[in-house]
XYZ file of C-alpha atoms in Angstrom:
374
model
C 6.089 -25.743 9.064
C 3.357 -24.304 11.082
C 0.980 -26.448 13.079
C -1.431 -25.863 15.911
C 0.816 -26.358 18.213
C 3.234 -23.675 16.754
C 3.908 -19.965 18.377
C 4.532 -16.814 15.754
C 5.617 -13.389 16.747
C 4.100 -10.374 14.190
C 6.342 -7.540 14.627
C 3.983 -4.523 13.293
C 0.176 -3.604 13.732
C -0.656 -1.626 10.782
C -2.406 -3.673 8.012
C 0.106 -6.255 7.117
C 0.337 -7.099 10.211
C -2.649 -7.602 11.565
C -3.481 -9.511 8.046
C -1.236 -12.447 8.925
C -1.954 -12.621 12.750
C -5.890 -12.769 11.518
C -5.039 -15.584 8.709
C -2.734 -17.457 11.587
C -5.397 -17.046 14.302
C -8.337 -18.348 11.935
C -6.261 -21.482 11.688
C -5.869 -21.783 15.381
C -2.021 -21.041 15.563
C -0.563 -19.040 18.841
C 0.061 -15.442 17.788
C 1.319 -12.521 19.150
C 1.338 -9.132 17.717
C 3.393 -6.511 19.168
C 4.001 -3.028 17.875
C 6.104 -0.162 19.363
C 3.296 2.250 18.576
C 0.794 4.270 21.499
C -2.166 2.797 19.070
C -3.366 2.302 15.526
C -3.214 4.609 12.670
C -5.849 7.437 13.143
C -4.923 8.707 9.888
C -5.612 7.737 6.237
C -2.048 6.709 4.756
C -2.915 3.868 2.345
C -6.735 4.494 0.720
C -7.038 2.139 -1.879
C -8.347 -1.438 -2.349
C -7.421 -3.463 -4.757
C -9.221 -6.229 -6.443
C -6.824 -8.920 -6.232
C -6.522 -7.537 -1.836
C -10.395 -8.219 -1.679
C -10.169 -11.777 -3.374
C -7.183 -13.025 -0.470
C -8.926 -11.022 2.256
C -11.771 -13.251 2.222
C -9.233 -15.614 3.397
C -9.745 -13.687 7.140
C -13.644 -13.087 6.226
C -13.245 -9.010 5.725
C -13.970 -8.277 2.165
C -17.179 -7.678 2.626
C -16.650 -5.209 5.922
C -14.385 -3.335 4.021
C -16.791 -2.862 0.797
C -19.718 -1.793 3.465
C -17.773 1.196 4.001
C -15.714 1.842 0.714
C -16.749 3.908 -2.341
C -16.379 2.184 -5.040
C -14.220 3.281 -8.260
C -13.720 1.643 -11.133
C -12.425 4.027 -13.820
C -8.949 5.812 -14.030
C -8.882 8.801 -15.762
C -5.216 9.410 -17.005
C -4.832 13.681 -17.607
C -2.361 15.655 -18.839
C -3.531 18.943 -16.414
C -7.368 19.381 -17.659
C -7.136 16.992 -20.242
C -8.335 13.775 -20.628
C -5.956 11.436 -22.678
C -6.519 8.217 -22.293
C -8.724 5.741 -18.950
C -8.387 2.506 -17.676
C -11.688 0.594 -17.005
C -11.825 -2.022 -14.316
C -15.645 -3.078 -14.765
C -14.437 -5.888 -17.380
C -11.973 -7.547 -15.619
C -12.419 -11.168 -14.846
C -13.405 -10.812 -10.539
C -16.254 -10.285 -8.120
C -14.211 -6.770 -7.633
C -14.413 -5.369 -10.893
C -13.545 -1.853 -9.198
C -10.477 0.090 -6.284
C -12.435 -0.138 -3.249
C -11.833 3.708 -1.587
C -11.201 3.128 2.060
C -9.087 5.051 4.641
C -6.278 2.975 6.481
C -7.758 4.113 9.521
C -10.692 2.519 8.417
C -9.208 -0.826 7.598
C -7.187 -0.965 10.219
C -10.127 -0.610 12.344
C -11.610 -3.655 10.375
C -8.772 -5.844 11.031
C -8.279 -4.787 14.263
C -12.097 -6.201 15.189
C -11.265 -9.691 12.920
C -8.345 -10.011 15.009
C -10.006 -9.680 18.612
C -13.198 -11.661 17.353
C -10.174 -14.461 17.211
C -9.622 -13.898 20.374
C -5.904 -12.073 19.455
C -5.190 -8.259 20.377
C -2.344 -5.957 19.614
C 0.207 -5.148 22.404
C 0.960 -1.468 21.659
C 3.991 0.103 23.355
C 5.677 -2.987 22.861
C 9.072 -2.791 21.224
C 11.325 -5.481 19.749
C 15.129 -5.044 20.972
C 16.857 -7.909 19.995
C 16.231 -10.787 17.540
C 18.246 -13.813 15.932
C 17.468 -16.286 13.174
C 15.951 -18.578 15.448
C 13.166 -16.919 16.314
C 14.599 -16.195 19.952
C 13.393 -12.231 20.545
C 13.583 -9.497 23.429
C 11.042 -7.897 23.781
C 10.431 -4.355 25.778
C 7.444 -2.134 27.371
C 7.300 1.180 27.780
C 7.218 0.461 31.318
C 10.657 -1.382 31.001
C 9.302 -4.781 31.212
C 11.373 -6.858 29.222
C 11.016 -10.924 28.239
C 12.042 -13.489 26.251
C 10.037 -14.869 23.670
C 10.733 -18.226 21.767
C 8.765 -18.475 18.229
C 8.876 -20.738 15.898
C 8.593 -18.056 13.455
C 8.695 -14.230 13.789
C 7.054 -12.130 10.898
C 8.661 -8.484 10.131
C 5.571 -6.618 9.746
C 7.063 -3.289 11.095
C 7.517 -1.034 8.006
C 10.724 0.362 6.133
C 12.464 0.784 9.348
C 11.799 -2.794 10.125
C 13.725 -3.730 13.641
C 13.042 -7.440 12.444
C 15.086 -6.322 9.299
C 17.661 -4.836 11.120
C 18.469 -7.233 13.946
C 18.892 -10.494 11.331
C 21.271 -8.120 9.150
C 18.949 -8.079 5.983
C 20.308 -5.615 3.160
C 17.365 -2.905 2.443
C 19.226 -1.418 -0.800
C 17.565 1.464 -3.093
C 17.579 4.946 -2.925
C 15.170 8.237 -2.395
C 13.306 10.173 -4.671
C 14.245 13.542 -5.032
C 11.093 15.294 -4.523
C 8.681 14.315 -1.048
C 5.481 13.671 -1.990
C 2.133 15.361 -0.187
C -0.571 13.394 0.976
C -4.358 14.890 2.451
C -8.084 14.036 2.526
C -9.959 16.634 2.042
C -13.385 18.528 0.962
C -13.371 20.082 -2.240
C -15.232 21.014 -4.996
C -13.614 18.668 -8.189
C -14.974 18.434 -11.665
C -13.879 14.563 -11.972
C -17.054 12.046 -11.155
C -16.501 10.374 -8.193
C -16.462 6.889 -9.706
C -13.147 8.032 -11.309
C -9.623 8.338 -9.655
C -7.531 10.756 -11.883
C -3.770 10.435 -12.530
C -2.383 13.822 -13.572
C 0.549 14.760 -15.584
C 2.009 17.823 -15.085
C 5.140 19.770 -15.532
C 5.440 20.786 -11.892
C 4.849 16.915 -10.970
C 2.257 14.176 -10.739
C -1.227 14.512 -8.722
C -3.465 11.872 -7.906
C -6.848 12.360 -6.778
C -9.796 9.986 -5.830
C -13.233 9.608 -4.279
C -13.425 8.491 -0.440
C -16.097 7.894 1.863
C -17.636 10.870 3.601
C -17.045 13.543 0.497
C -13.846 13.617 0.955
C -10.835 13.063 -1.515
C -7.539 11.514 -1.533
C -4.414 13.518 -2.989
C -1.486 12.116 -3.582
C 1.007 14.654 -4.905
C 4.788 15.387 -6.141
C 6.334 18.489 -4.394
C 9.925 20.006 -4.159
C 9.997 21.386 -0.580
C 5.923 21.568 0.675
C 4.957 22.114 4.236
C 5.267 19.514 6.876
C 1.225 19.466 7.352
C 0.013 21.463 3.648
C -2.886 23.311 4.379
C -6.267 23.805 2.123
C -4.553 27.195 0.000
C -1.190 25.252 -0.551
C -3.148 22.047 -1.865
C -5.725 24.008 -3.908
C -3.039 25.939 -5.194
C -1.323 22.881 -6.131
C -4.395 21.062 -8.130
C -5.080 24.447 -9.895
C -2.002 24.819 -11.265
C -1.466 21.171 -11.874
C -5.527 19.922 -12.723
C -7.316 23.053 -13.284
C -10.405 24.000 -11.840
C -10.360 23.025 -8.082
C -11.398 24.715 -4.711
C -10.007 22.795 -1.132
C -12.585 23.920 1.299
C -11.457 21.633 4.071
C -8.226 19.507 4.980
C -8.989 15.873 7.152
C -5.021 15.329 7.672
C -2.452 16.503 5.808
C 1.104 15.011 6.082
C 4.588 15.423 4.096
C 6.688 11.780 3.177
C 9.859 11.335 1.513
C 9.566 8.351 -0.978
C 12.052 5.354 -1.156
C 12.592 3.007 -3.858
C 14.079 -0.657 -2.202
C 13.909 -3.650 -1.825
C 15.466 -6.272 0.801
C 17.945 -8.388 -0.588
C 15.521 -12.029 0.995
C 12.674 -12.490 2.421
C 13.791 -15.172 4.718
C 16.857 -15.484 7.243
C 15.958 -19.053 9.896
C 12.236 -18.552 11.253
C 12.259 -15.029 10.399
C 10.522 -13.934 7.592
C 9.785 -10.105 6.154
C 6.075 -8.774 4.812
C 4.891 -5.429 3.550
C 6.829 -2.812 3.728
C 9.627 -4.470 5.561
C 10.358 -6.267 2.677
C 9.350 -3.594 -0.184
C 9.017 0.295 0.039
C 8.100 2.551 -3.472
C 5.819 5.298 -5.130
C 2.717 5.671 -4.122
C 1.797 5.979 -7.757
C -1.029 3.328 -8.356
C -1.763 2.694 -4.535
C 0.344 -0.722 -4.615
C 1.869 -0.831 -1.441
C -0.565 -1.883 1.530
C -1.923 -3.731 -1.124
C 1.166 -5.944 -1.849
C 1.916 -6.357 1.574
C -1.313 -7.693 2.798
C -0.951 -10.283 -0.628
C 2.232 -11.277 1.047
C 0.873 -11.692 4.692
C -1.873 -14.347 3.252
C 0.386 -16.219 0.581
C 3.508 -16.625 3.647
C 0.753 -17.757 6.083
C -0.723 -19.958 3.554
C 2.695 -21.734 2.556
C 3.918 -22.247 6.233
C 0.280 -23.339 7.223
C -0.278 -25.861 4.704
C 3.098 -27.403 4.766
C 4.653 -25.710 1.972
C 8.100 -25.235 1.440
C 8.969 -22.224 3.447
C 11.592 -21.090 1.060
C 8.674 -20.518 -1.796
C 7.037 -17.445 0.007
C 10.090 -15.638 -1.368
C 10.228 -16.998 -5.023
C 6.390 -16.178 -5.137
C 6.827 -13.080 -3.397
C 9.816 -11.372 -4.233
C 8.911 -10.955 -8.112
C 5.819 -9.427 -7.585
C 7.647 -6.429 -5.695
C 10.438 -6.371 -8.037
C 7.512 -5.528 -10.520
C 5.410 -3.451 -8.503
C 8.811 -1.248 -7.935
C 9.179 -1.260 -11.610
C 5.673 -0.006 -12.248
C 6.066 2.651 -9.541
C 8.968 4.110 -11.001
C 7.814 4.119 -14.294
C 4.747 5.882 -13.747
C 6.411 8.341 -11.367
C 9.011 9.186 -14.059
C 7.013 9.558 -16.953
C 4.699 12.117 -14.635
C 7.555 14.424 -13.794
C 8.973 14.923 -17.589
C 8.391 19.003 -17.623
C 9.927 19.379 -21.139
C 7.142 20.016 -24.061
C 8.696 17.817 -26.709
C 8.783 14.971 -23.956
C 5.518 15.749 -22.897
C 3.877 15.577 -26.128
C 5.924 12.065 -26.584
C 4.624 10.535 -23.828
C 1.038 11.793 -24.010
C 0.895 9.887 -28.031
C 2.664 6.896 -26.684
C -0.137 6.748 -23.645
C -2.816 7.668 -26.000
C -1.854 4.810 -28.891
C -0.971 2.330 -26.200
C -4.308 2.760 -24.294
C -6.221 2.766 -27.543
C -5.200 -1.035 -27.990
C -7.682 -3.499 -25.705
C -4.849 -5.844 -24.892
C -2.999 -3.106 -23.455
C -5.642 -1.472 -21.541
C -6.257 -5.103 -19.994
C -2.740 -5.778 -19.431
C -2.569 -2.081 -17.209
C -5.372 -3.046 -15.779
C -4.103 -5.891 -14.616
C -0.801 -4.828 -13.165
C -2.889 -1.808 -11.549
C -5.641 -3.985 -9.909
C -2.716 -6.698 -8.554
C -4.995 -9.227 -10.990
C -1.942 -10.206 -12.487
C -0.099 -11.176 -9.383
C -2.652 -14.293 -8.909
């Protein structure tokens, strides 16, 4: 479908994005990026790596960028508060990656960003999309007020769960909300896990995920009923403590509040427009799936439309993967919140005699790491 001769349009400059303009511009097709956005992220968002993102990424020739400034993590520890009851081991999985590569989305952004411009492509910030058919046909509008015309062969909705590219071709984005918002900070702290370990805790108050980053500095991921817009280093600390034990926040990076959705868009594909990343999929951040499955779908669309493939394959590949990444997601995020003590003690034995079975500590490991998604 795509030839050297061919023009795309990527709507969005966060990491999908920027993925599949790198992966088009290596193959010397036209690309634009655009993105509505002042700049790049400056914050951390997204902070894991997974295996099966570092295999396709050396597709644009960034693994190893990426690993230069990760920390690298190979064990989960799954806890119910203090307690140990059961870990996942990545070091024996069949990859160069046997690990989670700990990197801020600043970070990679930053990465992709530099790919991008070595290909001689940059990002046109403060540059929104207003109108869009199936064609590829889009307006497109400054900040200044400039507005043009641009004629694509193929458009990509890269622009996150409020996708304009969604929007403007009338795709269906069905699901619902969580009930509780989930917290998100880096942050300095003293933590009794190692630091080649990211812990999933079970709690009755609600799930909290730490893990190792460059720099020190950890990444929390937390449940919370009604926290602050930015949390600060008491609320957090007070949160691990009474959800990990023994913790003490000395310093918060960025902090940030988010309300978590659970959808996904009814196709992938309307004409020459075609959705990516969070645009297509939005869910938990239990398990650090979602930059992850987004930049997996940047690489296999560009892949199928570069090579000749038939374009309507991106979303039979595709759309399964999400449909069990959102499965996953939810499970996990469910079966952290139970707060009753019967149903606690349930699921800690089922965790505990399912993990105690190699094939399904592999198969977790698997699903986890994206491995299985090959």
């Amino acid at each position: 479908m795509l030839t050297s001769t061919s023009s795309v349009l990527v709507v969005g400059g966060g990491p999908t994005g920027l993925t599949a303009a790198a992966a088009l511009a290596s193959r010397g097709i036209d690309v634009r990026v655009i993105d509505a956005a002042a700049q790049g992220a400056n914050t951390s968002r997204a902070a894991v790596v997974h295996p099966r993102t570092l295999e396709v990424l050396e597709d644009i020739e960034v693994t190893s960028r990426i690993l230069d400034r990760a920390v690298r993590v190979p064990r989960f520890d799954i806890r119910d508060g203090s307690r140990s009851i059961a870990q996942l081991d990545f070091s024996s999985l069949t990859t160069d990656y046997p690990f989670t590569a700990m990197i801020s989305q600043a970070d990679t952004e930053t990465i992709l960003r530099e790919r991008l411009g070595e290909l001689g492509v940059g990002v046109e910030w403060k540059t929104r999309l207003e109108g869009l058919d199936a064609d590829g046909r889009a307006e497109v509008v400054t900040t200044s007020g400039r507005r043009s015309t641009v004629r694509s062969d193929v458009v990509i909705g890269a622009d996150g769960m409020h996708s304009a590219v969604r929007d403007a071709v009338g795709i269906g984005f069905p699901g619902t909300g969580y009930e509780q918002s989930f917290v998100l900070a880096d942050v300095a702290m003293e933590w009794p896990v190692p630091r080649d370990t990211v812990s999933l805790t079970f709690a009755p108050e609600g799930l909290a995920v730490v893990a190792p980053l460059p720099d020190n500095r950890f990444r929390v991921v937390a449940t919370a009923d009604d926290p602050p817009t930015e949390p600060d280093a008491d609320y957090i600390g007070s949160l691990l403590r009474r959800r990990a034990g023994r913790a003490h926040v000395s310093d918060v990076a960025w902090s940030g509040r988010f309300r978590i959705h659970h959808r996904l868009a009814e196709t992938y594909r309307r004409g020459a427009v075609f959705l990516v990343g969070d645009a297509a999929h939005v869910h938990s951040p239990a398990g650090g799936q979602g930059m992850n499955t987004g930049i997996q779908d940047a690489i296999a669309l560009v892949g199928i439309l570069a090579d000749g493939g038939d374009p309507d394959s991106y979303e039979r590949l595709r759309r399964p993967v999400a449909r069990r990444v959102l499965r996953l997601t939810d499970r996990m995020t469910r079966a952290a919140t139970v707060d009753l003590g019967g149903a606690r003690f349930v699921r800690n034995t089922l965790i505990r005699a399912g993990l105690s079975l190699p094939p399904v500590r592999h198969r977790i490991a698997m699903e986890i790491s994206e491995l299985a998604y090959r």
